[in-house]
Each structure stands twice: as C-alpha cells, then as structure tokens.
Amino acid sequence: RIYKYQAYGYAFSSLEELLRSLGGEAFVNMTQRSVAESLLEVGVTQRFVDDVIAAVLRSSYGQSVLVPAFAGAMSLAGAQGSTWAVEGGNKLVCSGLLKLTKANVIPARVTGVSLHSSEGRALYQVHYEDGEGQGSGFYDMVVLTAPLHPSKSNFTFQNFEPPITDFPGAFQPSVTSVVHGYLNSSYFGFPDPKLFPFASILTTDTPNLFFNAMDNICPVNISSAFRRKQPQEAAVWRVLSQQPLDKQQLKTLFRSYYSVQVTEWQAYPHYDAAKSLPPIVLHDNLFYLSSVEWVASSMEMVAVAAKNVALLAYNRWYQDLEKIDQKDLMHKVKTEL
C-alpha cells in the first residue's frame, strides 16, 4: 500500500498516522506489544516461539522475542529468503542516490541547529565542524537522519520553544566478526567435519551463549563456476555477537583460523514494546527521518521514511494539506485511478 500512496504524493506527519493508513490500529498496536505475545495469541506454540522465532530475532536484531510485534514481523519477513544485497556493500545505495541528486555535499560533522525567522517564516541555521574549523549555513528546511537519543546524539538545538530534547531509548550493540578459518564442527555435534551439513547456524535464547548467529558467507554475484567451500575446508564465516569474541571463544568455534576482522557498532534500537514512537516533525520544516527505526529497522523502512519526509516537506511547503494524513486512502487512490 505505501508505495501506491507515495506514488500519488500522499504523506504522513507521524509514524502512527503512517501505520494506521497501512493496517489500521492493529499496526499501531504492533509497536506496543511483543512479537511473542502476538504470535501466541494467534495459535503459534511456545516451543516454536522459543526455538524458531527467537533464533531469527537473535540473528537479525540481536534481541529477544520481547521486541515489538511490528519489528518482529519485519525480521521474520527477512528470514524467508529472496532478500537482496548489493555487490560492494549496501552502503553503495546511499552513495549512488547521493550522486543522482547532484547535491552540494559539505563533508562535515553537524553539531547543532538553531532557529531564526525571516519574514515570518522559520529559518534554520545548521552548525557544523570540518577540518578547517566551525561553519554554518541557513536553510528553509532541514531533515535530520541521525539518532536523537542520549547514547548517540551530539546535537544541540537552540532557540526552540518548546525545547527539543533527546528522545528516550538506547541502541543495541552488535559485533560482527568475519573469520577465515576451519570450523570446529565438533562443537556443534559433528566430529567428522565432512558430515557438517549447514551453511548457517542460529541460536536460541540460552544463558551464557556467547554468539547470536554465524554463517558461511559467499560473494553477492555467484558465477556458474562458484563452489561453496566444503565444511572441512577453510571458509569465511560471519559471527554475530553482542560482545567481541575473545581467543578462547574463537577457538571454541574454529579449529584454527587465518584472520579475524571485527566491526563493533550500535546497530539497531534496543526495542521496548512500552515506549512511545518519536515524532517525524520536530518543528515547522524540521523533520526527523530516523524516527522510523523505532517502528522497525531495515533499509526498506528507511527508504519509505525518506520518501515520506520528502513528500511531507513538499506538501507542507506548498500547503497541499489534502495530501497529508488523509483517511481511507485506498478508496481515494482508486478514485484517482
């Protein structure tokens, strides 16, 4: 539905309105209750939740079945296969889009936004730091795409009334270890490595387990001549964990290894079903794109949110209020067809 709405220029001023347009109050409620609770209510067994749903969530968000149902549903959808990756890294989507816009990019770290006015209209001064020192620029519209949360935000907002403050919530630490080595199949119950049949290993929510998931990774573009490494051969494995793996833990998973590359990052929101969703509109023409991550975090969700903010900013600027927060959009779109 969202792609059809956006094709006709419709936008939403809050995450709640966006969710209502797609699935009514049921979708809003999915951000306020856990995926475990929702699945159990529709007849999914506790064992399936513990053994399968938990494993998928640990491998994607690094969290438990207590994440909100909407984020959980997004995670489960991604586990069904037919997902896409970009050769060279998904980051090329961002750089590719930036190149297409022909935008004037200022390579600097933004430190804050202050509010001014010009002829009765809001004007935003964006402050930044680069290699040459401090600078700033004035803009009619500003879209923030960095998390405004205590653990991540270095922004300051000045002259806003009421003041704009950090939003509650923290981010989930995630560690990705890319290991080139020989898998210790004995640890997984296969003394003979030639008999190990799996390319991916998921884990359940078990106390003292030191990793969330691991998989044998291969190139994005697989030629007809490509052959995945046999389990007894040295292969490249990706291990996901919440803490960096120590040498003993690496020796537990691998008989021996040639190299280990580790990346630590604050990957996703630490979801809490009781929290309210952050706003999209912080001020007249000051928008917060990253708020969508608190519904569910994925590249597709952020792409949808980006187009929504672009349409919202456009419609508000030109006072086309008939394109914002409209009800019964499916009927409206059919009428326009």
mmCIF file of C-alpha atoms in Angstrom:
data_model
loop_
_atom_site.group_PDB
_atom_site.id
_atom_site.type_symbol
_atom_site.label_atom_id
_atom_site.label_comp_id
_atom_site.label_asym_id
_atom_site.label_seq_id
_atom_site.Cartn_x
_atom_site.Cartn_y
_atom_site.Cartn_z
ATOM 1 C CA ARG A 1 0.000 0.000 0.000
ATOM 2 C CA ILE A 2 2.680 2.518 0.978
ATOM 3 C CA TYR A 3 4.274 2.525 -2.468
ATOM 4 C CA LYS A 4 0.936 3.227 -4.117
ATOM 5 C CA TYR A 5 0.171 6.043 -1.655
ATOM 6 C CA GLN A 6 3.564 7.602 -2.227
ATOM 7 C CA ALA A 7 3.212 7.320 -5.999
ATOM 8 C CA TYR A 8 0.176 9.602 -5.676
ATOM 9 C CA GLY A 9 2.045 12.052 -3.435
ATOM 10 C CA TYR A 10 0.408 11.237 -0.097
ATOM 11 C CA ALA A 11 2.441 11.755 3.083
ATOM 12 C CA PHE A 12 2.059 11.280 6.836
ATOM 13 C CA SER A 13 3.078 13.624 9.635
ATOM 14 C CA SER A 14 3.569 10.921 12.277
ATOM 15 C CA LEU A 15 4.563 7.297 12.442
ATOM 16 C CA GLU A 16 1.187 6.463 13.976
ATOM 17 C CA GLU A 17 -0.660 8.009 11.003
ATOM 18 C CA LEU A 18 1.599 6.142 8.591
ATOM 19 C CA LEU A 19 0.878 2.833 10.337
ATOM 20 C CA ARG A 20 -2.878 3.495 10.525
ATOM 21 C CA SER A 21 -3.015 4.108 6.783
ATOM 22 C CA LEU A 22 -1.387 0.737 6.147
ATOM 23 C CA GLY A 23 -3.063 -1.502 8.687
ATOM 24 C CA GLY A 24 -5.327 0.491 10.997
ATOM 25 C CA GLU A 25 -4.990 0.466 14.774
ATOM 26 C CA ALA A 26 -3.737 -3.124 14.569
ATOM 27 C CA PHE A 27 -0.433 -1.886 13.110
ATOM 28 C CA VAL A 28 -0.092 0.812 15.765
ATOM 29 C CA ASN A 29 -0.749 -1.793 18.452
ATOM 30 C CA MET A 30 2.004 -3.950 16.954
ATOM 31 C CA THR A 31 4.519 -1.351 18.144
ATOM 32 C CA GLN A 32 3.216 -1.579 21.712
ATOM 33 C CA ARG A 33 3.198 -5.337 22.361
ATOM 34 C CA SER A 34 5.789 -8.057 21.927
ATOM 35 C CA VAL A 35 6.064 -10.368 18.955
ATOM 36 C CA ALA A 36 5.886 -13.347 21.327
ATOM 37 C CA GLU A 37 2.578 -12.187 22.782
ATOM 38 C CA SER A 38 1.106 -11.524 19.343
ATOM 39 C CA LEU A 39 2.134 -14.895 17.912
ATOM 40 C CA LEU A 40 0.933 -16.863 20.918
ATOM 41 C CA GLU A 41 -2.483 -15.191 20.602
ATOM 42 C CA VAL A 42 -2.921 -16.425 17.030
ATOM 43 C CA GLY A 43 -2.013 -20.007 17.916
ATOM 44 C CA VAL A 44 1.745 -20.223 17.424
ATOM 45 C CA THR A 45 3.157 -22.597 20.053
ATOM 46 C CA GLN A 46 5.531 -21.527 22.800
ATOM 47 C CA ARG A 47 8.069 -24.065 21.547
ATOM 48 C CA PHE A 48 8.040 -22.585 18.038
ATOM 49 C CA VAL A 49 8.495 -19.113 19.542
ATOM 50 C CA ASP A 50 11.424 -20.304 21.676
ATOM 51 C CA ASP A 51 13.154 -22.420 19.028
ATOM 52 C CA VAL A 52 12.495 -20.571 15.759
ATOM 53 C CA ILE A 53 11.258 -17.014 16.322
ATOM 54 C CA ALA A 54 13.910 -16.360 18.991
ATOM 55 C CA ALA A 55 16.653 -17.658 16.704
ATOM 56 C CA VAL A 56 15.605 -15.392 13.836
ATOM 57 C CA LEU A 57 15.430 -12.310 16.067
ATOM 58 C CA ARG A 58 18.829 -13.042 17.612
ATOM 59 C CA SER A 59 20.398 -13.283 14.162
ATOM 60 C CA SER A 60 18.768 -10.108 12.821
ATOM 61 C CA TYR A 61 18.264 -7.635 15.684
ATOM 62 C CA GLY A 62 20.382 -9.393 18.313
ATOM 63 C CA GLN A 63 17.412 -9.267 20.677
ATOM 64 C CA SER A 64 14.771 -11.492 22.201
ATOM 65 C CA VAL A 65 11.130 -12.276 21.407
ATOM 66 C CA LEU A 66 10.179 -9.307 23.589
ATOM 67 C CA VAL A 67 10.775 -6.899 20.677
ATOM 68 C CA PRO A 68 7.573 -5.238 19.413
ATOM 69 C CA ALA A 69 5.466 -7.262 17.018
ATOM 70 C CA PHE A 70 5.995 -4.926 14.044
ATOM 71 C CA ALA A 71 9.782 -5.103 14.273
ATOM 72 C CA GLY A 72 9.488 -8.843 14.846
ATOM 73 C CA ALA A 73 7.331 -9.264 11.753
ATOM 74 C CA MET A 74 9.881 -7.313 9.693
ATOM 75 C CA SER A 75 12.634 -9.572 10.965
ATOM 76 C CA LEU A 76 10.672 -12.742 10.190
ATOM 77 C CA ALA A 77 9.858 -11.494 6.681
ATOM 78 C CA GLY A 78 13.567 -11.064 6.021
ATOM 79 C CA ALA A 79 14.243 -14.620 7.155
ATOM 80 C CA GLN A 80 12.129 -16.124 4.382
ATOM 81 C CA GLY A 81 14.761 -15.599 1.687
ATOM 82 C CA SER A 82 14.505 -13.641 -1.575
ATOM 83 C CA THR A 83 16.260 -10.679 0.052
ATOM 84 C CA TRP A 84 18.745 -8.611 -1.895
ATOM 85 C CA ALA A 85 22.264 -7.371 -1.319
ATOM 86 C CA VAL A 86 24.444 -5.003 -3.328
ATOM 87 C CA GLU A 87 27.814 -6.094 -4.630
ATOM 88 C CA GLY A 88 30.406 -3.939 -2.906
ATOM 89 C CA GLY A 89 28.176 -3.313 0.105
ATOM 90 C CA ASN A 90 24.683 -1.936 0.711
ATOM 91 C CA LYS A 91 26.288 1.427 1.505
ATOM 92 C CA LEU A 92 26.565 1.915 -2.282
ATOM 93 C CA VAL A 93 22.790 2.514 -2.318
ATOM 94 C CA CYS A 94 23.398 5.680 -0.284
ATOM 95 C CA SER A 95 26.364 6.951 -2.302
ATOM 96 C CA GLY A 96 24.560 6.097 -5.555
ATOM 97 C CA LEU A 97 21.447 8.047 -4.567
ATOM 98 C CA LEU A 98 23.567 10.973 -3.398
ATOM 99 C CA LYS A 99 25.332 11.072 -6.758
ATOM 100 C CA LEU A 100 21.999 11.038 -8.617
ATOM 101 C CA THR A 101 20.699 14.035 -6.649
ATOM 102 C CA LYS A 102 23.733 16.137 -7.685
ATOM 103 C CA ALA A 103 23.545 17.619 -4.206
ATOM 104 C CA ASN A 104 26.085 20.077 -2.840
ATOM 105 C CA VAL A 105 27.676 17.899 -0.168
ATOM 106 C CA ILE A 106 29.513 19.576 2.708
ATOM 107 C CA PRO A 107 31.782 16.945 4.327
ATOM 108 C CA ALA A 108 31.498 17.991 7.958
ATOM 109 C CA ARG A 109 30.058 16.899 11.293
ATOM 110 C CA VAL A 110 26.849 18.717 12.188
ATOM 111 C CA THR A 111 26.843 19.908 15.794
ATOM 112 C CA GLY A 112 23.512 21.670 16.124
ATOM 113 C CA VAL A 113 20.548 23.530 14.682
ATOM 114 C CA SER A 114 19.330 26.939 15.836
ATOM 115 C CA LEU A 115 16.003 28.563 14.960
ATOM 116 C CA HIS A 116 15.723 32.002 13.377
ATOM 117 C CA SER A 117 12.995 33.705 11.390
ATOM 118 C CA SER A 118 12.847 35.557 8.092
ATOM 119 C CA GLU A 119 9.745 37.480 7.014
ATOM 120 C CA GLY A 120 7.619 35.472 9.430
ATOM 121 C CA ARG A 121 8.936 32.124 8.175
ATOM 122 C CA ALA A 122 11.176 29.753 10.146
ATOM 123 C CA LEU A 123 14.828 29.748 9.114
ATOM 124 C CA TYR A 124 17.236 27.115 10.400
ATOM 125 C CA GLN A 125 20.931 27.671 10.983
ATOM 126 C CA VAL A 126 22.862 24.404 10.752
ATOM 127 C CA HIS A 127 26.186 24.466 12.646
ATOM 128 C CA TYR A 128 28.997 22.129 11.687
ATOM 129 C CA GLU A 129 32.693 21.373 12.129
ATOM 130 C CA ASP A 130 35.168 20.357 9.444
ATOM 131 C CA GLY A 131 38.929 20.224 9.034
ATOM 132 C CA GLU A 132 39.106 23.991 8.745
ATOM 133 C CA GLY A 133 37.073 24.719 11.879
ATOM 134 C CA GLN A 134 33.476 25.716 12.520
ATOM 135 C CA GLY A 135 30.935 26.817 9.954
ATOM 136 C CA SER A 136 27.201 27.200 9.441
ATOM 137 C CA GLY A 137 24.530 27.712 6.808
ATOM 138 C CA PHE A 138 20.904 28.885 6.720
ATOM 139 C CA TYR A 139 18.158 26.658 5.310
ATOM 140 C CA ASP A 140 14.381 26.758 4.828
ATOM 141 C CA MET A 141 14.102 23.015 5.534
ATOM 142 C CA VAL A 142 16.233 20.566 7.494
ATOM 143 C CA VAL A 143 15.975 16.777 7.602
ATOM 144 C CA LEU A 144 17.843 15.047 10.415
ATOM 145 C CA THR A 145 18.962 11.489 9.709
ATOM 146 C CA ALA A 146 20.992 10.836 12.839
ATOM 147 C CA PRO A 147 19.583 9.225 16.014
ATOM 148 C CA LEU A 148 18.453 11.811 18.565
ATOM 149 C CA HIS A 149 18.946 9.600 21.588
ATOM 150 C CA PRO A 150 21.195 10.045 24.626
ATOM 151 C CA SER A 151 23.679 7.313 23.675
ATOM 152 C CA LYS A 152 24.105 8.577 20.104
ATOM 153 C CA SER A 153 23.261 12.252 19.817
ATOM 154 C CA ASN A 154 25.789 15.092 19.915
ATOM 155 C CA PHE A 155 23.270 17.602 18.581
ATOM 156 C CA THR A 156 22.202 20.798 20.289
ATOM 157 C CA PHE A 157 19.008 22.679 19.491
ATOM 158 C CA GLN A 158 18.861 26.403 20.211
ATOM 159 C CA ASN A 159 16.011 28.954 20.307
ATOM 160 C CA PHE A 160 13.252 26.339 20.013
ATOM 161 C CA GLU A 161 10.162 26.730 22.186
ATOM 162 C CA PRO A 162 9.212 24.277 23.497
ATOM 163 C CA PRO A 163 12.775 22.957 23.543
ATOM 164 C CA ILE A 164 13.724 19.891 21.501
ATOM 165 C CA THR A 165 15.338 17.276 23.711
ATOM 166 C CA ASP A 166 16.783 13.796 23.284
ATOM 167 C CA PHE A 167 14.213 11.030 22.971
ATOM 168 C CA PRO A 168 14.261 8.108 25.413
ATOM 169 C CA GLY A 169 15.797 4.862 24.275
ATOM 170 C CA ALA A 170 19.141 3.213 23.644
ATOM 171 C CA PHE A 171 20.757 1.324 20.802
ATOM 172 C CA GLN A 172 21.645 -2.344 20.652
ATOM 173 C CA PRO A 173 25.374 -3.076 20.459
ATOM 174 C CA SER A 174 26.314 -5.539 17.761
ATOM 175 C CA VAL A 175 29.658 -7.087 16.901
ATOM 176 C CA THR A 176 30.378 -8.644 13.510
ATOM 177 C CA SER A 177 33.446 -10.882 13.287
ATOM 178 C CA VAL A 178 34.496 -12.075 9.835
ATOM 179 C CA VAL A 179 36.695 -15.120 10.336
ATOM 180 C CA HIS A 180 38.683 -17.005 7.708
ATOM 181 C CA GLY A 181 39.279 -20.420 9.179
ATOM 182 C CA TYR A 182 38.322 -24.048 9.768
ATOM 183 C CA LEU A 183 35.012 -24.538 11.556
ATOM 184 C CA ASN A 184 35.127 -26.624 14.723
ATOM 185 C CA SER A 185 32.219 -28.865 13.743
ATOM 186 C CA SER A 186 32.704 -30.986 16.880
ATOM 187 C CA TYR A 187 31.350 -28.108 18.967
ATOM 188 C CA PHE A 188 28.084 -28.466 17.035
ATOM 189 C CA GLY A 189 27.888 -32.237 17.409
ATOM 190 C CA PHE A 190 29.667 -33.330 14.201
ATOM 191 C CA PRO A 191 33.048 -34.919 14.992
ATOM 192 C CA ASP A 192 33.626 -35.530 11.270
ATOM 193 C CA PRO A 193 33.665 -32.089 9.586
ATOM 194 C CA LYS A 194 32.836 -33.656 6.212
ATOM 195 C CA LEU A 195 29.382 -34.522 7.555
ATOM 196 C CA PHE A 196 28.547 -30.992 8.741
ATOM 197 C CA PRO A 197 25.546 -30.006 6.547
ATOM 198 C CA PHE A 198 24.844 -26.360 7.433
ATOM 199 C CA ALA A 199 25.847 -23.011 5.937
ATOM 200 C CA SER A 200 24.087 -21.035 8.702
ATOM 201 C CA ILE A 201 23.862 -21.558 12.446
ATOM 202 C CA LEU A 202 21.220 -19.786 14.536
ATOM 203 C CA THR A 203 20.992 -19.848 18.309
ATOM 204 C CA THR A 204 18.181 -19.802 20.842
ATOM 205 C CA ASP A 205 17.976 -17.529 23.865
ATOM 206 C CA THR A 206 20.274 -19.635 26.029
ATOM 207 C CA PRO A 207 22.119 -18.293 29.095
ATOM 208 C CA ASN A 208 25.895 -17.889 28.729
ATOM 209 C CA LEU A 209 25.823 -18.441 24.956
ATOM 210 C CA PHE A 210 28.422 -16.036 23.578
ATOM 211 C CA PHE A 211 27.227 -15.598 19.976
ATOM 212 C CA ASN A 212 23.887 -14.929 18.271
ATOM 213 C CA ALA A 213 24.421 -16.497 14.847
ATOM 214 C CA MET A 214 27.059 -17.403 12.284
ATOM 215 C CA ASP A 215 27.006 -18.150 8.598
ATOM 216 C CA ASN A 216 29.328 -19.208 5.808
ATOM 217 C CA ILE A 217 29.409 -16.149 3.544
ATOM 218 C CA CYS A 218 29.975 -16.062 -0.189
ATOM 219 C CA PRO A 219 30.066 -13.369 -2.910
ATOM 220 C CA VAL A 220 26.929 -11.437 -3.855
ATOM 221 C CA ASN A 221 27.313 -12.388 -7.508
ATOM 222 C CA ILE A 222 27.775 -16.149 -7.761
ATOM 223 C CA SER A 223 29.024 -17.397 -11.096
ATOM 224 C CA SER A 224 28.105 -20.786 -12.525
ATOM 225 C CA ALA A 225 31.582 -21.977 -11.613
ATOM 226 C CA PHE A 226 31.276 -20.909 -7.963
ATOM 227 C CA ARG A 227 31.556 -23.680 -5.406
ATOM 228 C CA ARG A 228 30.842 -23.114 -1.745
ATOM 229 C CA LYS A 229 33.673 -24.340 0.486
ATOM 230 C CA GLN A 230 33.202 -27.802 1.907
ATOM 231 C CA PRO A 231 32.820 -27.933 5.715
ATOM 232 C CA GLN A 232 36.278 -29.456 6.165
ATOM 233 C CA GLU A 233 37.897 -26.624 4.164
ATOM 234 C CA ALA A 234 38.875 -23.169 5.347
ATOM 235 C CA ALA A 235 35.999 -20.779 4.648
ATOM 236 C CA VAL A 236 34.928 -17.229 5.520
ATOM 237 C CA TRP A 237 32.409 -17.168 8.352
ATOM 238 C CA ARG A 238 30.491 -14.211 9.770
ATOM 239 C CA VAL A 239 29.865 -14.424 13.504
ATOM 240 C CA LEU A 240 27.326 -12.093 15.146
ATOM 241 C CA SER A 241 27.637 -11.428 18.860
ATOM 242 C CA GLN A 242 26.885 -8.758 21.444
ATOM 243 C CA GLN A 243 30.457 -8.632 22.747
ATOM 244 C CA PRO A 244 33.789 -9.025 20.926
ATOM 245 C CA LEU A 245 34.885 -12.657 20.860
ATOM 246 C CA ASP A 246 37.961 -13.493 22.916
ATOM 247 C CA LYS A 247 40.590 -16.012 21.811
ATOM 248 C CA GLN A 248 39.036 -18.847 23.772
ATOM 249 C CA GLN A 249 35.650 -18.265 22.179
ATOM 250 C CA LEU A 250 37.217 -18.171 18.711
ATOM 251 C CA LYS A 251 38.972 -21.454 19.469
ATOM 252 C CA THR A 252 35.622 -22.902 20.513
ATOM 253 C CA LEU A 253 34.081 -22.085 17.139
ATOM 254 C CA PHE A 254 37.127 -22.713 14.929
ATOM 255 C CA ARG A 255 39.809 -25.405 14.904
ATOM 256 C CA SER A 256 42.182 -22.790 13.522
ATOM 257 C CA TYR A 257 41.889 -19.542 11.616
ATOM 258 C CA TYR A 258 43.962 -17.285 9.394
ATOM 259 C CA SER A 259 42.366 -13.905 10.072
ATOM 260 C CA VAL A 260 39.674 -12.133 12.072
ATOM 261 C CA GLN A 261 38.134 -8.770 11.154
ATOM 262 C CA VAL A 262 35.910 -7.210 13.818
ATOM 263 C CA THR A 263 33.376 -4.386 13.482
ATOM 264 C CA GLU A 264 31.522 -3.049 16.516
ATOM 265 C CA TRP A 265 28.525 -0.763 16.055
ATOM 266 C CA GLN A 266 25.287 0.432 17.597
ATOM 267 C CA ALA A 267 23.220 -1.405 15.030
ATOM 268 C CA TYR A 268 19.539 -1.108 15.950
ATOM 269 C CA PRO A 269 17.313 0.431 18.587
ATOM 270 C CA HIS A 270 17.047 -1.619 21.740
ATOM 271 C CA TYR A 271 13.353 -2.246 21.343
ATOM 272 C CA ASP A 272 10.990 -1.899 24.250
ATOM 273 C CA ALA A 273 7.322 -2.512 23.494
ATOM 274 C CA ALA A 274 6.200 0.017 26.121
ATOM 275 C CA LYS A 275 7.928 3.060 24.592
ATOM 276 C CA SER A 276 6.119 5.663 22.504
ATOM 277 C CA LEU A 277 7.281 6.392 18.968
ATOM 278 C CA PRO A 278 9.398 9.505 18.261
ATOM 279 C CA PRO A 279 7.907 12.267 16.079
ATOM 280 C CA ILE A 280 8.609 12.907 12.408
ATOM 281 C CA VAL A 281 8.011 16.694 12.634
ATOM 282 C CA LEU A 282 10.220 18.456 15.195
ATOM 283 C CA HIS A 283 9.289 21.974 14.055
ATOM 284 C CA ASP A 284 7.559 23.656 11.091
ATOM 285 C CA ASN A 285 10.091 22.485 8.474
ATOM 286 C CA LEU A 286 12.454 20.477 10.662
ATOM 287 C CA PHE A 287 11.997 16.747 10.120
ATOM 288 C CA TYR A 288 13.364 13.666 11.869
ATOM 289 C CA LEU A 289 13.754 10.807 9.408
ATOM 290 C CA SER A 290 15.468 8.312 11.733
ATOM 291 C CA SER A 291 12.410 8.049 13.976
ATOM 292 C CA VAL A 292 11.158 5.232 11.722
ATOM 293 C CA GLU A 293 13.821 2.904 13.117
ATOM 294 C CA TRP A 294 11.759 2.678 16.289
ATOM 295 C CA VAL A 295 8.972 1.015 14.322
ATOM 296 C CA ALA A 296 11.344 -1.394 12.586
ATOM 297 C CA SER A 297 14.874 -1.025 11.306
ATOM 298 C CA SER A 298 15.736 -2.032 7.748
ATOM 299 C CA MET A 299 16.929 -0.393 4.551
ATOM 300 C CA GLU A 300 13.449 -0.626 3.065
ATOM 301 C CA MET A 301 11.834 1.042 6.073
ATOM 302 C CA VAL A 302 14.339 3.912 5.926
ATOM 303 C CA ALA A 303 13.765 4.310 2.161
ATOM 304 C CA VAL A 304 9.998 4.513 2.762
ATOM 305 C CA ALA A 305 10.547 7.038 5.569
ATOM 306 C CA ALA A 306 12.835 9.158 3.388
ATOM 307 C CA LYS A 307 10.265 9.413 0.617
ATOM 308 C CA ASN A 308 7.562 10.177 3.188
ATOM 309 C CA VAL A 309 9.608 13.054 4.613
ATOM 310 C CA ALA A 310 10.312 14.401 1.112
ATOM 311 C CA LEU A 311 6.595 14.324 0.243
ATOM 312 C CA LEU A 312 5.632 15.731 3.633
ATOM 313 C CA ALA A 313 8.070 18.625 3.310
ATOM 314 C CA TYR A 314 6.855 19.356 -0.224
ATOM 315 C CA ASN A 315 3.164 19.214 0.674
ATOM 316 C CA ARG A 316 3.600 21.377 3.783
ATOM 317 C CA TRP A 317 5.691 23.951 1.898
ATOM 318 C CA TYR A 318 3.040 24.326 -0.818
ATOM 319 C CA GLN A 319 0.163 23.977 1.667
ATOM 320 C CA ASP A 320 -1.251 20.951 -0.161
ATOM 321 C CA LEU A 321 -2.915 19.677 3.015
ATOM 322 C CA GLU A 322 -5.177 17.288 1.083
ATOM 323 C CA LYS A 323 -2.089 15.138 0.581
ATOM 324 C CA ILE A 324 -1.245 14.828 4.302
ATOM 325 C CA ASP A 325 -2.733 12.363 6.826
ATOM 326 C CA GLN A 326 -5.735 11.514 4.676
ATOM 327 C CA LYS A 327 -8.122 8.760 5.752
ATOM 328 C CA ASP A 328 -9.455 5.946 3.572
ATOM 329 C CA LEU A 329 -6.597 6.304 1.138
ATOM 330 C CA MET A 330 -7.280 3.056 -0.687
ATOM 331 C CA HIS A 331 -10.643 4.484 -1.767
ATOM 332 C CA LYS A 332 -9.074 7.837 -2.724
ATOM 333 C CA VAL A 333 -6.374 6.164 -4.819
ATOM 334 C CA LYS A 334 -8.950 4.007 -6.630
ATOM 335 C CA THR A 335 -10.984 7.136 -7.347
ATOM 336 C CA GLU A 336 -7.909 8.900 -8.751
ATOM 337 C CA LEU A 337 -7.226 5.913 -10.982
#
